[in-house]
PDB file of C-alpha atoms in Angstrom:
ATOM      1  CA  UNK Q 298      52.189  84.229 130.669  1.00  0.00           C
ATOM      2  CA  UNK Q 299      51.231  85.355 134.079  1.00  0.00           C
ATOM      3  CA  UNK Q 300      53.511  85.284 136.890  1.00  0.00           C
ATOM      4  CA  UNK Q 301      50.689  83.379 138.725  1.00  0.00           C
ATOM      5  CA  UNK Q 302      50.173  81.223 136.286  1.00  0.00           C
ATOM      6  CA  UNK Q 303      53.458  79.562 135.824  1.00  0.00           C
ATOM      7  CA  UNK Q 304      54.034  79.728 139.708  1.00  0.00           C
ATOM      8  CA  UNK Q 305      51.052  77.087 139.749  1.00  0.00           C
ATOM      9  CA  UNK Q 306      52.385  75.022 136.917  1.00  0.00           C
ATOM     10  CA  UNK Q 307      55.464  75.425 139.008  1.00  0.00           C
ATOM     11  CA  UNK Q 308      54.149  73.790 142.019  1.00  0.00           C
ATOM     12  CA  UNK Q 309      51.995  71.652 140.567  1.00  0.00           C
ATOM     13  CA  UNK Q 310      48.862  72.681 141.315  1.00  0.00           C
ATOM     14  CA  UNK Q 311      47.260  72.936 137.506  1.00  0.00           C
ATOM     15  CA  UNK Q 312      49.568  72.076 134.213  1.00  0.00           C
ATOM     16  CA  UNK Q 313      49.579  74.210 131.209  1.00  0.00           C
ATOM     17  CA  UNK Q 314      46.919  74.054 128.453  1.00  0.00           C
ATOM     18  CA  UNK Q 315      46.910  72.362 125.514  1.00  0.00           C
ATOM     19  CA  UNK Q 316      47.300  75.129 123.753  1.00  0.00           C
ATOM     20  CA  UNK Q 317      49.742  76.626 125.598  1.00  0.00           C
ATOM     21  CA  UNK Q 318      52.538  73.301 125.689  1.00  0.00           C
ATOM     22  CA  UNK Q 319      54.177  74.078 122.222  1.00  0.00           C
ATOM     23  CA  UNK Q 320      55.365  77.874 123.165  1.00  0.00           C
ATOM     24  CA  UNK Q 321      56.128  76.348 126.421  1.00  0.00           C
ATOM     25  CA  UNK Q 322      58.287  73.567 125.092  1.00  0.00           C
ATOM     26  CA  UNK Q 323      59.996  75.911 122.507  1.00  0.00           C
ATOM     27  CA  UNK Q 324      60.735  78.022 125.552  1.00  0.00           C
ATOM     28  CA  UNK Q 325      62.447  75.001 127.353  1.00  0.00           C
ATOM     29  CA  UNK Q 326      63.875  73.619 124.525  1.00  0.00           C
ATOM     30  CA  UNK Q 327      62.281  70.168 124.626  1.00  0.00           C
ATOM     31  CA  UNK Q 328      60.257  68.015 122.805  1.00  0.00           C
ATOM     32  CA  UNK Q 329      56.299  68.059 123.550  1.00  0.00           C
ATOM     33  CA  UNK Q 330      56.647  64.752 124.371  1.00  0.00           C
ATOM     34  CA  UNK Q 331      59.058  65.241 126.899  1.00  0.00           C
ATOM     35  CA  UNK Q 332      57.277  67.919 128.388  1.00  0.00           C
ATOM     36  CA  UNK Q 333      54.415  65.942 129.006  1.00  0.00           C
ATOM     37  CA  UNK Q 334      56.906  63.663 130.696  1.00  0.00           C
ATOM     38  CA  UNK Q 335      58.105  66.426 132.643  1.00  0.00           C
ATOM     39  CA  UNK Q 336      54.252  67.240 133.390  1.00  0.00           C
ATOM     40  CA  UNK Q 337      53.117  63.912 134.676  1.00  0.00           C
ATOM     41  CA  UNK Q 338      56.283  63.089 136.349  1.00  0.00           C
ATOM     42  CA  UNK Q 339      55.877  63.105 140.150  1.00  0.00           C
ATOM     43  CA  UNK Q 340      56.583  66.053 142.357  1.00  0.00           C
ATOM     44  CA  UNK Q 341      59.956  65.932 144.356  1.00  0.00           C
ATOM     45  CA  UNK Q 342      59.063  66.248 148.138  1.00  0.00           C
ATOM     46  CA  UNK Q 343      59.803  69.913 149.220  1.00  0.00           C
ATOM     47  CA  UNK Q 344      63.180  69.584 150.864  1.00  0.00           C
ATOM     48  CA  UNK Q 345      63.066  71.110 154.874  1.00  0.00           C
ATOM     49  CA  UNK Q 346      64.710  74.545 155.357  1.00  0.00           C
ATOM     50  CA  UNK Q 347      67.721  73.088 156.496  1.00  0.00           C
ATOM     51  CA  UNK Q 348      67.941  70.559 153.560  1.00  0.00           C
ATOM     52  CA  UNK Q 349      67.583  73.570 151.158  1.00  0.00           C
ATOM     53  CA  UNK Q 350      70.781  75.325 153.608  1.00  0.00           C
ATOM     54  CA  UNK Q 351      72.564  72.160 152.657  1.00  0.00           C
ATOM     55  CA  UNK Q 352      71.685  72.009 148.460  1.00  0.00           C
ATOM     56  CA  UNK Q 353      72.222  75.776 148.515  1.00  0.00           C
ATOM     57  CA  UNK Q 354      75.959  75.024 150.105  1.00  0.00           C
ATOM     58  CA  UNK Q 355      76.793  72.664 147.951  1.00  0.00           C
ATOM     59  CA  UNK Q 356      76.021  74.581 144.964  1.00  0.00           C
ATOM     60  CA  UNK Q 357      77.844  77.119 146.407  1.00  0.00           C
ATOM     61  CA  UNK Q 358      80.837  75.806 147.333  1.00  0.00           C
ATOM     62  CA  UNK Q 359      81.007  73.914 143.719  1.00  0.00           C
ATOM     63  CA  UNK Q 360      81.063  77.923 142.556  1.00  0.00           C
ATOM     64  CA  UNK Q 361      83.330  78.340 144.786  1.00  0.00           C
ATOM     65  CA  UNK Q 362      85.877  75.617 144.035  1.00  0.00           C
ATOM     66  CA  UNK Q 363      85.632  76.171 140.130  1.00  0.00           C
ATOM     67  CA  UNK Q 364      86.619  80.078 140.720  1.00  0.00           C
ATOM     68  CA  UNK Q 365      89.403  79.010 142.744  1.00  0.00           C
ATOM     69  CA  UNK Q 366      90.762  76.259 140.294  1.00  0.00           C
ATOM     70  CA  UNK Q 367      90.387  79.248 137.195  1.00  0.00           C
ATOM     71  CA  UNK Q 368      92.253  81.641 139.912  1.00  0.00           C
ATOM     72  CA  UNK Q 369      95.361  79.152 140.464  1.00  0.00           C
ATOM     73  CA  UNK Q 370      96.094  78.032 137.253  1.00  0.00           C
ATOM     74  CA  UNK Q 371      96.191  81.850 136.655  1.00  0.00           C
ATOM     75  CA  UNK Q 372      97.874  82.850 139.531  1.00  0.00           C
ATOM     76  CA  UNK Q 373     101.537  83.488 138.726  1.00  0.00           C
ATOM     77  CA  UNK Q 374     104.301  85.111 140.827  1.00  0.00           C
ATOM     78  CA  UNK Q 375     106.565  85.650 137.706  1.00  0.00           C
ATOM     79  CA  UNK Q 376     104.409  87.559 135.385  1.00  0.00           C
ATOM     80  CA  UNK Q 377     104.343  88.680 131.634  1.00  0.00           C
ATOM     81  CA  UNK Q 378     106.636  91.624 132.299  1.00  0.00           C
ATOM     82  CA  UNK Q 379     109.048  89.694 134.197  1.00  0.00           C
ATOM     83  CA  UNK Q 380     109.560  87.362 131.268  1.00  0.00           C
ATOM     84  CA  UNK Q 381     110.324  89.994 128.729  1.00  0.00           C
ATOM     85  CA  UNK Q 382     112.978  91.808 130.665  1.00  0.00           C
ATOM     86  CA  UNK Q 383     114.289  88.575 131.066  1.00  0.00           C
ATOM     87  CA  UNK Q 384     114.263  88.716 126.959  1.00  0.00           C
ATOM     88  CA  UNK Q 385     115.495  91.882 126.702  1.00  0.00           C
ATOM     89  CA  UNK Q 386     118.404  91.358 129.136  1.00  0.00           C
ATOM     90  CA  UNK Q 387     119.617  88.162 127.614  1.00  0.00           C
ATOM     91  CA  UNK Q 388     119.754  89.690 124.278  1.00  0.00           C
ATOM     92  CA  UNK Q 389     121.652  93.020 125.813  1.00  0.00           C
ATOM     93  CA  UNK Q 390     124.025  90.696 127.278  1.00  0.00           C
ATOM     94  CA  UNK Q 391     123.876  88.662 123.533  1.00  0.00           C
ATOM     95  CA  UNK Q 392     124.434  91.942 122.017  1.00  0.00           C
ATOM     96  CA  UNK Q 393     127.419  92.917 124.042  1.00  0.00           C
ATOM     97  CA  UNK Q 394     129.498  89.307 123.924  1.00  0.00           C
ATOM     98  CA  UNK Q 395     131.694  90.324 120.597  1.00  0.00           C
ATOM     99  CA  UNK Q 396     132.629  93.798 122.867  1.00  0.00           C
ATOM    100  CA  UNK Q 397     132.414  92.683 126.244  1.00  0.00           C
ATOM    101  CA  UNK Q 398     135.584  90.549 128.446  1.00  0.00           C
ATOM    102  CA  UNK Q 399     133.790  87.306 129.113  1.00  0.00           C
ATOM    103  CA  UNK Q 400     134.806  87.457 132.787  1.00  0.00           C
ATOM    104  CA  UNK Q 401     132.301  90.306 132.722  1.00  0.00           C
ATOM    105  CA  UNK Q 402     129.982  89.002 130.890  1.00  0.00           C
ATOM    106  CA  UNK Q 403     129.411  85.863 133.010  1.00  0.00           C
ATOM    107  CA  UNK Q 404     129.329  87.420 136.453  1.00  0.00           C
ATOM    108  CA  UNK Q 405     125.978  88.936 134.832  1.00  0.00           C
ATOM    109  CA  UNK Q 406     125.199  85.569 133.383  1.00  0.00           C
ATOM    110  CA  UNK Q 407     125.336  83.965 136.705  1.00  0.00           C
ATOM    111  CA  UNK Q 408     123.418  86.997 138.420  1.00  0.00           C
ATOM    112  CA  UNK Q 409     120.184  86.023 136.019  1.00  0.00           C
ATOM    113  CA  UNK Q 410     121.015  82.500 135.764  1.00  0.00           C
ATOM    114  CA  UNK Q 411     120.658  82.308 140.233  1.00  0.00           C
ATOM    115  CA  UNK Q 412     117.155  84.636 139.511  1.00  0.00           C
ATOM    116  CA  UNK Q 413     115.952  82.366 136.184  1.00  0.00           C
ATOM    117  CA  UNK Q 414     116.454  79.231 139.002  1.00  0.00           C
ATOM    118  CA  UNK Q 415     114.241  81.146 142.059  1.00  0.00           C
ATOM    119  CA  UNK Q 416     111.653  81.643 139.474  1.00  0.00           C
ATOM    120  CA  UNK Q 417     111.715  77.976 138.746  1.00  0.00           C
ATOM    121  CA  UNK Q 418     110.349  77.685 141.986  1.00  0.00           C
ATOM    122  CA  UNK Q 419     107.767  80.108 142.434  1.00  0.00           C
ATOM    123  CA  UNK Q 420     104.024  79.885 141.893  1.00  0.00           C
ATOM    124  CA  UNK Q 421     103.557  80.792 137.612  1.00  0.00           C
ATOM    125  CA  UNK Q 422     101.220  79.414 135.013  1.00  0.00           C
ATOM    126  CA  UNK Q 423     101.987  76.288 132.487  1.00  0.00           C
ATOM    127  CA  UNK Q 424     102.986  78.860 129.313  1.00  0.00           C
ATOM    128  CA  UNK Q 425     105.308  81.004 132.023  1.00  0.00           C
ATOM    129  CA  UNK Q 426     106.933  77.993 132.911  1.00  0.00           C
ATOM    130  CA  UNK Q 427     107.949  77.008 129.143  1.00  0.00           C
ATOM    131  CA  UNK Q 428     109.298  80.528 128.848  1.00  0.00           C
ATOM    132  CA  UNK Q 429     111.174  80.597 131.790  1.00  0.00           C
ATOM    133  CA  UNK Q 430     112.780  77.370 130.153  1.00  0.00           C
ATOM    134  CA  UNK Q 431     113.531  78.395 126.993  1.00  0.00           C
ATOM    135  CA  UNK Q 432     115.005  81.803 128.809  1.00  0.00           C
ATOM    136  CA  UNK Q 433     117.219  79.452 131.419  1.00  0.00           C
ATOM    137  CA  UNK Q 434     118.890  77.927 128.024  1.00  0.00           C
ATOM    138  CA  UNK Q 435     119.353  81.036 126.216  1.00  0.00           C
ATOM    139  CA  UNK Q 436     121.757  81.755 129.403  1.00  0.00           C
ATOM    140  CA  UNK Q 437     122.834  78.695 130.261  1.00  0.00           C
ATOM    141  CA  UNK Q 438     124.197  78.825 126.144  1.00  0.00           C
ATOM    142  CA  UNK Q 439     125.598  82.175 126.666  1.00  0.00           C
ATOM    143  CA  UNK Q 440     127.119  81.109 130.364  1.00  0.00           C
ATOM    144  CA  UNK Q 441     128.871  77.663 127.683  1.00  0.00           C
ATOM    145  CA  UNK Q 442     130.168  80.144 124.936  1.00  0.00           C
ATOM    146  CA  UNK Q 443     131.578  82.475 127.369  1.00  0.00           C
ATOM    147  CA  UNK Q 444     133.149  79.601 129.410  1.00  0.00           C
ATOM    148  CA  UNK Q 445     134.353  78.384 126.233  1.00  0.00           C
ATOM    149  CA  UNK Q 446     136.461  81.553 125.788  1.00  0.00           C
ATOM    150  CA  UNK Q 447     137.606  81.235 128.982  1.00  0.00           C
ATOM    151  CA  UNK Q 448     139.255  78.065 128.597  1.00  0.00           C
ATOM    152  CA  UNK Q 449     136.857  76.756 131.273  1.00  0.00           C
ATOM    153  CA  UNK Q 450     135.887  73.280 129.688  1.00  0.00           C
ATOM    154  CA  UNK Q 451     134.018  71.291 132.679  1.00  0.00           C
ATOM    155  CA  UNK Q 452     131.705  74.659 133.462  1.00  0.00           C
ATOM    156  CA  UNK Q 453     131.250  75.352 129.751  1.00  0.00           C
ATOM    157  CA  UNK Q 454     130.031  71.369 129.445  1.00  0.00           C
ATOM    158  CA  UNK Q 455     127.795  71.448 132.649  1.00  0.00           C
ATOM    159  CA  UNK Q 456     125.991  74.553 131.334  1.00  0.00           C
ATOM    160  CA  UNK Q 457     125.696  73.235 127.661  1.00  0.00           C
ATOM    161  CA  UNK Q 458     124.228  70.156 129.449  1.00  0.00           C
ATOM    162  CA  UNK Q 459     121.786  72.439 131.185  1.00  0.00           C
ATOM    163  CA  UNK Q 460     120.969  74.125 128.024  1.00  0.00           C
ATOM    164  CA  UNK Q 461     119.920  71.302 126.473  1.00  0.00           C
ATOM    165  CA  UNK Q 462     117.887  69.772 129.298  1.00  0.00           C
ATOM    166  CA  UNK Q 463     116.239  72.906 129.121  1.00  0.00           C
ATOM    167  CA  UNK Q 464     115.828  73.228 125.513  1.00  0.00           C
ATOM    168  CA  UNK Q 465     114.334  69.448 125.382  1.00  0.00           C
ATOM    169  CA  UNK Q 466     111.949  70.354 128.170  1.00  0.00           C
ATOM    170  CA  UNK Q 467     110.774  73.232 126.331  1.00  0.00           C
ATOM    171  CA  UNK Q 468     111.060  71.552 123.406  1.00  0.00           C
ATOM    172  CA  UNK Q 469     112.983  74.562 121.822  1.00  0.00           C
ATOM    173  CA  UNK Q 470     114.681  73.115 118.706  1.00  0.00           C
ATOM    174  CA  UNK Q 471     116.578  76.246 117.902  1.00  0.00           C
ATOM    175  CA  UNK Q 472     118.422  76.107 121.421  1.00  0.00           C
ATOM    176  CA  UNK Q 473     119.181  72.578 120.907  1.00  0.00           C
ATOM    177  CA  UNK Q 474     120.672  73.634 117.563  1.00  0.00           C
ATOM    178  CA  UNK Q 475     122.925  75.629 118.939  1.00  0.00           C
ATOM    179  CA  UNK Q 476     123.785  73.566 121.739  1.00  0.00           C
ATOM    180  CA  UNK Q 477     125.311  71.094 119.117  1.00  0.00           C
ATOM    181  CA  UNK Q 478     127.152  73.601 117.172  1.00  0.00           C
ATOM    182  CA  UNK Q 479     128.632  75.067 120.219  1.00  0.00           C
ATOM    183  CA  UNK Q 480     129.775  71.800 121.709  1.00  0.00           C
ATOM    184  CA  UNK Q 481     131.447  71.170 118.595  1.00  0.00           C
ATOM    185  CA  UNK Q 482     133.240  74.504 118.390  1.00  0.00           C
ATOM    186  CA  UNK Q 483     134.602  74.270 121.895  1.00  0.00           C
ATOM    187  CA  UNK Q 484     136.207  70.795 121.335  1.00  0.00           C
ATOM    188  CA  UNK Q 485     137.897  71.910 118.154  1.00  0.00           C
TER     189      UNK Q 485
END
């Protein structure tokens, strides 16, 4: 079709042929008989200019408010690479525990337990936050077995506590798991 010719179909100054209503339908994806609904229905009165400031706005700032709702749940101040150093750390420090004096080994423990917490507060997405949780256990387990060794019972039980709050919040089985056995090991 002509430009000219669909911008007086458009406002509403002649309506398309007979012959030309089924490509046009097909092209709108609607029936012919809601076409000719579409055809005979009456014209909307042409808003003023600063009516059409106003629609435009709207629109706009409905854009506008989408992007920024996909931009926060994506915003993060923790990060993927954050997370996996956090891994990597825990199971260094994992690693070490058969070779390492537990004194040491929970001065470290604390260090990335105090940084797990900060992150617990900072902006991160739904999936960051269930890995920071299931990372807080894995140390707050590790803090428990070495506080075990150290004959420390009340900190060993507060941190096995926060292990599995963190484990059932995560809903990390596997923590939980070993939350149980290591209770019972350090009251035998």
């Amino acid at each position: 079709m002509d430009r000219s010719t669909v911008a007086r179909w458009e406002s509403g100054k002649v309506d398309p042929q007979d012959w030309q209503r089924p490509a046009l339908a097909k092209v709108l994806r609607v029936t012919l008989i809601e076409l000719g609904s579409l055809l005979r229905a009456p014209a909307a009165p042409k808003p003023s200019r600063d009516e059409n400031v106003a629609v435009v706005t709207l629109e706009y700032d409905d854009e506008i408010e989408a992007l920024e709702l996909a931009r926060r749940v994506s915003a993060s101040d923790v990060g993927k690479e954050t997370l996996e150093r956090l891994e990597l750390t825990f199971h260094d420090l994992a690693t070490k525990y058969p070779t390492v004096a537990p004194q040491e080994l929970l001065g470290q423990v604390r260090r990335y337990g105090l940084y797990i917490a900060r992150l617990m507060d900072a902006k991160k997405t739904l999936t960051e936050h269930r890995q920071l949780l299931v990372i807080g256990g894995w140390f707050s387990l590790l803090g428990a077995t070495l506080h075990i060794d150290l004959n420390q019972q009340d900190a060993a039980t507060a941190r096995l506590r926060t292990a599995m709050t963190l484990a059932q919040h995560s809903d990390n089985s596997e923590i939980q798991a070993w939350c149980f056995e290591t209770d019972l090991a350090g009251s035998q």
